[in-house]
């Protein structure tokens, strides 16, 4: 749920200066409903999505009065008309193969089809989920993830030279 303080801060940006707890509850419920509709909307009519990018974002969340790590799985797609949109997102406790598989199975069940290219990092569970749920799609390693992995194993003194070589390749 959304806290009263956060909702107050949000609505102040809209020019509203005070809300009751019941107003916050109603607004949060309406927002939750809209997010749920977005997360479960059919994808078939909007596609086919020939290009999909998938990634996981790690963030801190407050649950039951304590702060924990959560993972947000996100897939964006580009259809044949070149229109890009968020296809799905899911909050999970960790990035596992089972979580990715369930995420992509849900996207396919909602009508995701026609995928020819998926760009992502090299997380083993993600790679397996793409192969299992999007047969025929080619996986391409995301250049940003590749560069970050390359820099993490490169001695710091070599970064300028490696960056220059990497940019010349791109």
Tab-separated table of C-alpha atoms in Angstrom:
chain	number	residue	atom	x	y	z
A	1	UNK	CA	0.000	0.000	0.000
A	2	UNK	CA	0.875	3.656	-0.298
A	3	UNK	CA	1.581	5.610	2.881
A	4	UNK	CA	-0.415	8.739	3.715
A	5	UNK	CA	2.802	10.784	3.826
A	6	UNK	CA	3.882	9.651	0.361
A	7	UNK	CA	0.433	10.232	-1.084
A	8	UNK	CA	0.362	13.728	0.508
A	9	UNK	CA	3.705	14.489	-1.127
A	10	UNK	CA	2.444	13.229	-4.492
A	11	UNK	CA	-0.800	15.184	-4.468
A	12	UNK	CA	0.957	18.390	-3.343
A	13	UNK	CA	2.754	18.305	-6.674
A	14	UNK	CA	-0.731	18.355	-8.209
A	15	UNK	CA	-1.785	21.384	-6.164
A	16	UNK	CA	-3.754	19.515	-3.467
A	17	UNK	CA	-2.608	20.396	0.044
A	18	UNK	CA	-4.256	17.900	2.400
A	19	UNK	CA	-5.867	14.461	2.287
A	20	UNK	CA	-7.705	12.395	4.855
A	21	UNK	CA	-6.696	8.796	5.526
A	22	UNK	CA	-9.881	7.586	3.832
A	23	UNK	CA	-9.079	9.656	0.713
A	24	UNK	CA	-5.579	8.148	0.641
A	25	UNK	CA	-7.041	4.659	0.990
A	26	UNK	CA	-9.486	5.237	-1.882
A	27	UNK	CA	-6.775	6.727	-4.106
A	28	UNK	CA	-4.351	3.894	-3.304
A	29	UNK	CA	-7.029	1.274	-4.026
A	30	UNK	CA	-7.820	2.932	-7.367
A	31	UNK	CA	-4.122	3.128	-8.212
A	32	UNK	CA	-3.605	-0.535	-7.245
A	33	UNK	CA	-6.527	-1.493	-9.506
A	34	UNK	CA	-5.110	0.442	-12.461
A	35	UNK	CA	-1.636	-1.067	-11.983
A	36	UNK	CA	-3.194	-4.544	-11.760
A	37	UNK	CA	-5.143	-3.940	-14.997
A	38	UNK	CA	-1.946	-2.767	-16.714
A	39	UNK	CA	0.049	-5.772	-15.479
A	40	UNK	CA	-2.566	-8.253	-16.713
A	41	UNK	CA	-3.673	-6.605	-19.974
A	42	UNK	CA	-3.688	-8.715	-23.158
A	43	UNK	CA	-0.666	-8.160	-25.410
A	44	UNK	CA	-1.890	-9.870	-28.585
A	45	UNK	CA	-3.559	-6.856	-30.200
A	46	UNK	CA	-0.558	-4.582	-29.574
A	47	UNK	CA	1.974	-6.981	-31.156
A	48	UNK	CA	3.700	-8.709	-32.622
A	49	UNK	CA	6.670	-7.506	-30.593
A	50	UNK	CA	9.669	-8.380	-32.726
A	51	UNK	CA	12.196	-6.980	-30.257
A	52	UNK	CA	12.121	-7.447	-26.468
A	53	UNK	CA	14.548	-6.191	-23.818
A	54	UNK	CA	14.523	-7.867	-20.401
A	55	UNK	CA	16.286	-6.831	-17.215
A	56	UNK	CA	16.048	-7.032	-13.444
A	57	UNK	CA	16.431	-4.016	-11.184
A	58	UNK	CA	17.415	-4.469	-7.546
A	59	UNK	CA	15.886	-2.014	-5.123
A	60	UNK	CA	15.219	-1.520	-1.445
A	61	UNK	CA	11.594	-1.867	-0.346
A	62	UNK	CA	9.878	-1.398	2.983
A	63	UNK	CA	7.891	-4.440	4.093
A	64	UNK	CA	6.291	-4.729	7.489
A	65	UNK	CA	8.418	-1.946	8.942
A	66	UNK	CA	11.774	-3.269	7.711
A	67	UNK	CA	13.816	-2.590	4.602
A	68	UNK	CA	14.678	-5.545	2.356
A	69	UNK	CA	15.985	-6.084	-1.146
A	70	UNK	CA	13.551	-6.814	-3.942
A	71	UNK	CA	14.030	-7.512	-7.618
A	72	UNK	CA	11.823	-5.943	-10.275
A	73	UNK	CA	11.716	-7.948	-13.506
A	74	UNK	CA	10.935	-5.735	-16.492
A	75	UNK	CA	10.307	-6.530	-20.161
A	76	UNK	CA	9.881	-3.861	-22.801
A	77	UNK	CA	9.012	-4.540	-26.412
A	78	UNK	CA	9.046	-2.897	-29.815
A	79	UNK	CA	6.308	-3.869	-32.235
A	80	UNK	CA	6.424	-3.905	-36.043
A	81	UNK	CA	5.361	-0.223	-36.130
A	82	UNK	CA	8.390	0.740	-34.012
A	83	UNK	CA	6.261	1.533	-30.960
A	84	UNK	CA	7.937	0.697	-27.631
A	85	UNK	CA	6.067	-0.188	-24.470
A	86	UNK	CA	6.480	-1.909	-21.137
A	87	UNK	CA	5.142	-5.426	-21.609
A	88	UNK	CA	5.354	-6.564	-18.033
A	89	UNK	CA	6.877	-6.069	-14.632
A	90	UNK	CA	6.976	-8.225	-11.550
A	91	UNK	CA	8.381	-7.746	-8.071
A	92	UNK	CA	10.187	-10.815	-6.715
A	93	UNK	CA	12.361	-11.659	-3.751
A	94	UNK	CA	15.231	-12.847	-5.953
A	95	UNK	CA	16.241	-13.271	-9.584
A	96	UNK	CA	15.983	-17.008	-10.236
A	97	UNK	CA	15.385	-19.163	-13.272
A	98	UNK	CA	11.959	-20.131	-11.920
A	99	UNK	CA	11.013	-16.468	-11.442
A	100	UNK	CA	12.092	-15.558	-14.984
A	101	UNK	CA	10.347	-18.624	-16.420
A	102	UNK	CA	7.082	-17.724	-14.692
A	103	UNK	CA	7.427	-14.104	-15.827
A	104	UNK	CA	7.897	-15.016	-19.511
A	105	UNK	CA	5.216	-17.738	-19.370
A	106	UNK	CA	2.782	-15.071	-18.168
A	107	UNK	CA	3.783	-12.699	-21.010
A	108	UNK	CA	3.232	-15.458	-23.583
A	109	UNK	CA	-0.118	-16.403	-21.987
A	110	UNK	CA	-1.150	-12.742	-22.300
A	111	UNK	CA	-0.395	-12.832	-26.038
A	112	UNK	CA	3.285	-11.963	-26.438
A	113	UNK	CA	4.284	-13.355	-29.808
A	114	UNK	CA	6.391	-12.738	-32.872
A	115	UNK	CA	9.547	-12.156	-30.816
A	116	UNK	CA	12.640	-12.481	-32.963
A	117	UNK	CA	15.304	-10.803	-30.808
A	118	UNK	CA	15.711	-10.517	-27.032
A	119	UNK	CA	18.380	-8.322	-25.492
A	120	UNK	CA	19.341	-9.055	-21.906
A	121	UNK	CA	22.204	-9.792	-19.571
A	122	UNK	CA	23.631	-13.291	-19.369
A	123	UNK	CA	21.820	-14.449	-16.207
A	124	UNK	CA	21.531	-18.216	-16.682
A	125	UNK	CA	17.918	-18.399	-15.502
A	126	UNK	CA	16.894	-15.600	-17.851
A	127	UNK	CA	18.634	-17.226	-20.815
A	128	UNK	CA	16.860	-20.538	-20.094
A	129	UNK	CA	13.477	-18.832	-19.647
A	130	UNK	CA	13.819	-17.063	-22.989
A	131	UNK	CA	14.681	-20.332	-24.746
A	132	UNK	CA	11.779	-22.164	-23.064
A	133	UNK	CA	9.108	-19.522	-23.648
A	134	UNK	CA	10.152	-17.739	-26.848
A	135	UNK	CA	11.288	-20.503	-29.205
A	136	UNK	CA	13.021	-19.146	-32.283
A	137	UNK	CA	13.960	-15.845	-30.648
A	138	UNK	CA	17.639	-14.959	-30.842
A	139	UNK	CA	19.304	-13.780	-27.636
A	140	UNK	CA	21.709	-10.854	-27.825
A	141	UNK	CA	23.837	-9.810	-24.882
A	142	UNK	CA	23.078	-6.244	-23.799
A	143	UNK	CA	26.048	-3.987	-24.608
A	144	UNK	CA	25.738	-2.078	-21.341
A	145	UNK	CA	25.825	-5.279	-19.275
A	146	UNK	CA	28.715	-6.607	-21.323
A	147	UNK	CA	30.704	-3.398	-20.800
A	148	UNK	CA	30.012	-3.438	-17.046
A	149	UNK	CA	31.134	-7.076	-16.800
A	150	UNK	CA	34.245	-6.312	-18.834
A	151	UNK	CA	35.166	-3.336	-16.649
A	152	UNK	CA	34.645	-5.385	-13.468
A	153	UNK	CA	37.460	-7.764	-14.488
A	154	UNK	CA	39.729	-5.086	-15.949
A	155	UNK	CA	42.439	-3.541	-13.742
A	156	UNK	CA	41.473	0.055	-12.990
A	157	UNK	CA	44.644	1.429	-14.624
A	158	UNK	CA	43.577	-0.224	-17.917
A	159	UNK	CA	40.017	1.214	-17.968
A	160	UNK	CA	40.782	4.154	-20.308
A	161	UNK	CA	42.431	1.901	-22.896
A	162	UNK	CA	39.737	-0.778	-22.668
A	163	UNK	CA	36.961	1.840	-22.907
A	164	UNK	CA	38.573	3.304	-26.019
A	165	UNK	CA	38.840	-0.126	-27.650
A	166	UNK	CA	35.269	-0.987	-26.702
A	167	UNK	CA	33.937	2.286	-28.145
A	168	UNK	CA	35.816	1.692	-31.389
A	169	UNK	CA	34.134	-1.730	-31.663
A	170	UNK	CA	30.693	-0.184	-31.127
